[in-house]
CSV table of C-alpha atoms in Angstrom, one decimal:
chain,number,residue,atom,x,y,z
A,134,ASP,CA,53.6,-10.1,-71.4
A,135,SER,CA,53.1,-6.5,-70.4
A,136,GLY,CA,56.7,-5.9,-69.8
A,137,VAL,CA,56.2,-4.8,-66.2
A,138,THR,CA,57.9,-7.1,-63.8
A,139,GLN,CA,56.9,-7.5,-60.1
A,140,THR,CA,58.6,-9.5,-57.4
A,141,PRO,CA,58.0,-11.5,-55.4
A,142,LYS,CA,54.9,-13.2,-56.7
A,143,HIS,CA,53.8,-14.3,-53.3
A,144,LEU,CA,54.6,-13.1,-49.9
A,145,ILE,CA,53.4,-14.5,-46.5
A,146,THR,CA,54.3,-12.6,-43.3
A,147,ALA,CA,53.0,-12.0,-39.9
A,148,THR,CA,51.2,-9.0,-38.4
A,149,GLY,CA,53.5,-6.3,-37.3
A,150,GLN,CA,56.1,-7.1,-39.9
A,151,ARG,CA,57.5,-4.9,-42.8
A,152,VAL,CA,57.8,-6.0,-46.4
A,153,THR,CA,59.1,-4.5,-49.6
A,154,LEU,CA,57.5,-5.1,-53.0
A,155,ARG,CA,59.5,-4.4,-56.2
A,156,CYS,CA,58.5,-3.3,-59.6
A,157,SER,CA,60.5,-2.9,-62.8
A,158,PRO,CA,58.4,-0.8,-65.4
A,159,ARG,CA,58.4,-1.3,-69.1
A,160,SER,CA,61.5,-0.2,-70.9
A,161,GLY,CA,61.3,3.6,-71.5
A,162,ASP,CA,58.3,4.2,-69.2
A,163,LEU,CA,58.9,7.0,-66.7
A,164,SER,CA,55.7,6.7,-64.7
A,165,VAL,CA,55.0,4.0,-62.2
A,166,TYR,CA,51.7,3.4,-60.4
A,167,TRP,CA,50.9,1.2,-57.4
A,168,TYR,CA,47.3,-0.2,-56.9
A,169,GLN,CA,45.8,-2.4,-54.2
A,170,GLN,CA,43.2,-5.0,-54.9
A,171,SER,CA,41.5,-6.8,-52.0
A,172,LEU,CA,39.6,-9.9,-52.5
A,173,ASP,CA,36.9,-9.5,-55.1
A,174,GLN,CA,37.4,-5.8,-55.1
A,175,GLY,CA,38.3,-3.2,-57.6
A,176,LEU,CA,41.7,-1.6,-57.9
A,177,GLN,CA,42.4,1.2,-55.5
A,178,PHE,CA,45.1,3.7,-56.5
A,179,LEU,CA,47.8,4.1,-54.0
A,180,ILE,CA,50.5,6.3,-55.4
A,181,GLN,CA,52.3,7.4,-58.6
A,182,TYR,CA,55.9,8.2,-59.4
A,183,TYR,CA,57.3,10.0,-62.4
A,184,ASN,CA,61.0,9.9,-63.1
A,185,GLY,CA,61.9,9.5,-59.4
A,186,GLU,CA,59.4,12.0,-58.0
A,187,GLU,CA,56.1,11.5,-56.4
A,188,ARG,CA,53.4,12.7,-58.7
A,189,ALA,CA,50.0,11.7,-57.3
A,190,LYS,CA,48.8,10.1,-54.1
A,191,GLY,CA,45.6,8.1,-53.5
A,192,ASN,CA,44.3,6.5,-50.3
A,193,ILE,CA,47.7,5.2,-49.2
A,194,LEU,CA,48.1,4.5,-45.5
A,195,GLU,CA,50.8,6.3,-43.5
A,196,ARG,CA,52.2,2.8,-42.8
A,197,PHE,CA,52.9,2.5,-46.5
A,198,SER,CA,55.6,4.3,-48.5
A,199,ALA,CA,57.1,4.1,-52.0
A,200,GLN,CA,60.0,5.3,-53.9
A,201,GLN,CA,61.3,5.3,-57.5
A,202,PHE,CA,65.0,4.9,-58.1
A,203,PRO,CA,67.2,6.4,-60.7
A,204,ASP,CA,67.0,3.2,-62.8
A,205,LEU,CA,63.2,3.8,-62.7
A,206,HIS,CA,62.4,0.7,-60.7
A,207,SER,CA,60.1,1.2,-57.8
A,208,GLU,CA,59.5,-0.2,-54.4
A,209,LEU,CA,56.5,-0.2,-52.2
A,210,ASN,CA,57.1,-0.6,-48.5
A,211,LEU,CA,54.4,-1.8,-46.2
A,212,SER,CA,55.1,-1.7,-42.4
A,213,SER,CA,53.4,-2.6,-39.2
A,214,LEU,CA,51.3,-5.0,-41.3
A,215,GLU,CA,47.7,-5.8,-40.3
A,216,LEU,CA,45.5,-8.7,-41.4
A,217,GLY,CA,43.5,-6.3,-43.5
A,218,ASP,CA,46.5,-5.5,-45.6
A,219,SER,CA,46.3,-8.9,-47.2
A,220,ALA,CA,45.6,-8.2,-50.9
A,221,LEU,CA,47.1,-8.2,-54.4
A,222,TYR,CA,49.4,-5.2,-55.0
A,223,PHE,CA,49.8,-4.2,-58.6
A,224,CYS,CA,52.4,-2.0,-60.2
A,225,ALA,CA,51.7,-0.4,-63.5
A,226,SER,CA,53.7,1.8,-65.9
A,227,ARG,CA,52.9,4.1,-68.8
A,228,GLY,CA,54.7,6.2,-71.3
A,229,GLN,CA,54.3,9.9,-72.1
A,230,GLY,CA,51.2,11.6,-73.2
A,231,PRO,CA,47.8,10.0,-73.5
A,232,SER,CA,48.9,6.4,-73.0
A,233,PRO,CA,47.3,3.5,-71.1
A,234,LEU,CA,48.7,1.8,-68.0
A,235,HIS,CA,50.3,-1.6,-68.5
A,236,PHE,CA,50.2,-3.8,-65.4
A,237,GLY,CA,52.4,-6.4,-63.9
A,238,ASN,CA,51.1,-9.7,-62.6
A,239,GLY,CA,51.0,-8.5,-59.0
A,240,THR,CA,52.3,-9.5,-55.6
A,241,ARG,CA,49.9,-11.5,-53.5
A,242,LEU,CA,50.5,-10.5,-49.9
A,243,THR,CA,49.1,-12.7,-47.1
A,244,VAL,CA,49.3,-11.4,-43.5
A,245,THR,CA,48.8,-14.0,-40.9
B,44,GLY,CA,38.2,6.4,-53.0
B,45,GLN,CA,36.3,7.4,-56.0
B,46,GLN,CA,35.0,4.6,-58.3
B,47,LEU,CA,33.1,4.4,-61.4
B,48,ASN,CA,29.6,2.8,-61.6
B,49,GLN,CA,30.1,-0.3,-63.7
B,50,SER,CA,27.2,-2.5,-64.7
B,51,PRO,CA,26.2,-5.2,-64.6
B,52,GLN,CA,28.2,-6.6,-61.7
B,53,SER,CA,28.1,-10.2,-63.2
B,54,MET,CA,26.8,-11.9,-66.3
B,55,PHE,CA,26.0,-15.5,-67.0
B,56,ILE,CA,25.8,-16.2,-70.7
B,57,GLN,CA,25.9,-19.0,-73.2
B,58,GLU,CA,28.8,-19.4,-75.6
B,59,GLY,CA,28.0,-17.5,-78.8
B,60,GLU,CA,25.9,-14.8,-77.1
B,61,ASP,CA,26.8,-11.1,-77.4
B,62,VAL,CA,27.8,-9.2,-74.2
B,63,SER,CA,27.4,-5.6,-73.3
B,64,MET,CA,28.6,-3.7,-70.2
B,65,ASN,CA,29.0,0.0,-69.4
B,66,CYS,CA,30.5,2.5,-67.0
B,67,THR,CA,29.3,5.9,-65.9
B,68,SER,CA,31.0,8.6,-64.0
B,69,SER,CA,30.0,11.9,-62.3
B,70,SER,CA,33.1,13.4,-63.6
B,71,ILE,CA,34.2,14.2,-67.2
B,72,PHE,CA,37.1,12.0,-68.4
B,73,ASN,CA,39.5,12.5,-71.3
B,74,THR,CA,40.6,8.8,-71.4
B,75,TRP,CA,38.5,5.6,-71.0
B,76,LEU,CA,40.3,2.3,-70.9
B,77,TRP,CA,38.9,-1.2,-70.8
B,78,TYR,CA,40.9,-4.1,-69.1
B,79,LYS,CA,40.3,-7.8,-68.6
B,80,GLN,CA,41.7,-9.6,-65.5
B,81,GLU,CA,41.9,-13.4,-65.1
B,82,PRO,CA,42.7,-15.2,-61.9
B,83,GLY,CA,46.2,-14.7,-60.6
B,84,GLU,CA,47.1,-12.2,-63.3
B,85,GLY,CA,47.2,-8.4,-63.6
B,86,PRO,CA,44.7,-6.5,-65.7
B,87,VAL,CA,45.4,-6.6,-69.4
B,88,LEU,CA,44.5,-3.7,-71.7
B,89,LEU,CA,41.8,-4.4,-74.2
B,90,ILE,CA,40.9,-1.1,-75.7
B,91,ALA,CA,42.0,2.6,-75.1
B,92,LEU,CA,39.8,5.5,-76.1
B,93,TYR,CA,40.9,9.1,-76.1
B,94,LYS,CA,38.2,11.1,-77.9
B,95,ALA,CA,34.6,11.8,-77.1
B,96,GLY,CA,32.4,9.7,-79.5
B,97,GLU,CA,35.3,7.5,-80.5
B,98,LEU,CA,34.3,3.9,-81.4
B,99,THR,CA,37.2,1.4,-81.4
B,100,SER,CA,37.3,-2.3,-82.2
B,101,ASN,CA,39.7,-5.0,-81.2
B,102,GLY,CA,38.7,-8.2,-82.8
B,103,ARG,CA,35.3,-9.2,-81.4
B,104,LEU,CA,35.5,-6.4,-78.9
B,105,THR,CA,34.0,-2.9,-79.5
B,106,ALA,CA,34.1,0.0,-77.1
B,107,GLN,CA,32.9,3.6,-77.3
B,108,PHE,CA,33.8,6.8,-75.5
B,109,GLY,CA,30.5,8.5,-74.7
B,110,ILE,CA,29.7,11.8,-76.2
B,111,THR,CA,29.1,13.4,-72.8
B,112,ARG,CA,32.6,12.2,-71.7
B,113,LYS,CA,30.9,10.6,-68.7
B,114,ASP,CA,30.3,7.1,-69.9
B,115,SER,CA,31.7,4.2,-72.0
B,116,PHE,CA,30.5,0.8,-73.1
B,117,LEU,CA,32.2,-2.4,-74.1
B,118,ASN,CA,30.6,-5.0,-76.4
B,119,ILE,CA,31.8,-8.5,-76.9
B,120,SER,CA,30.3,-10.3,-79.9
B,121,ALA,CA,29.9,-14.1,-80.2
B,122,SER,CA,31.4,-14.9,-76.9
B,123,ILE,CA,33.8,-17.8,-76.5
B,124,PRO,CA,35.0,-19.7,-73.4
B,125,SER,CA,38.3,-17.7,-73.2
B,126,ASP,CA,36.3,-14.5,-72.7
B,127,VAL,CA,35.6,-15.6,-69.1
B,128,GLY,CA,37.1,-13.1,-66.6
B,129,ILE,CA,36.5,-9.8,-64.9
B,130,TYR,CA,36.3,-6.7,-67.1
B,131,PHE,CA,37.1,-3.3,-65.7
B,132,CYS,CA,36.6,0.0,-67.1
B,133,ALA,CA,38.9,2.9,-66.1
B,134,GLY,CA,38.9,6.6,-66.7
B,135,ARG,CA,41.3,9.5,-66.3
B,136,GLY,CA,40.2,13.2,-66.0
B,137,PHE,CA,41.9,16.2,-67.5
B,138,GLY,CA,45.1,17.1,-65.7
B,139,ASN,CA,44.7,14.1,-63.5
B,140,GLU,CA,47.4,11.4,-63.4
B,141,LYS,CA,45.2,9.0,-61.4
B,142,LEU,CA,43.4,6.3,-63.3
B,143,THR,CA,40.1,5.4,-61.6
B,144,PHE,CA,38.7,1.9,-61.9
B,145,GLY,CA,35.2,0.6,-62.1
B,146,THR,CA,34.0,-2.1,-59.8
B,147,GLY,CA,34.2,-4.7,-62.5
B,148,THR,CA,31.9,-7.0,-64.4
B,149,ARG,CA,32.4,-10.8,-63.9
B,150,LEU,CA,31.7,-12.7,-67.1
B,151,THR,CA,30.8,-16.4,-66.8
B,152,ILE,CA,30.0,-18.6,-69.8
B,153,ILE,CA,27.5,-21.4,-69.1
B,154,PRO,CA,28.2,-24.6,-71.0
């Protein structure tokens, strides 16, 4: 158990809809990262937050947004969903300094 | 987005064999990490490397941070059935918060 919790585990929705994915980082970790993994693909970095502020941005679509709350949990909002948005979405957290990312078990999003 | 070159893409080996995989980058990294991912789960950290030339072991796994800072390898000795999965390398550059992942090596053990 990595200590990173993601909900829900599975999400099935229709095109055009909006969903929210939730992540609770490991206790004490201030940084939260979001990654997208499409079928049989590697992990694509979306966005990172540190202590409530956006720190780094990857190839995140304008339809997607995220935030980190004062209690350090984070949410990834995906709107105007398209079939191609179907993927695994992972959240990861890490501590200060040169430390590794610890991943949650992901949310599998299926857009029909 | 940027990705590391990881090879091989897939490996089919027999139980008991040794395994070697590597990653190369066009950029210099100050951190190399190796993860394993099994179906339906998130990547699990295997080994973390923070210094050029560093050689670190975790049980039957050994990884090295290349001296040029542009490559890393992972060896698995005496493979067992539970080693099956996808192995990812990941690297982070100086002053860069983003962790870039390799394309993965899928390990299959032939009975």
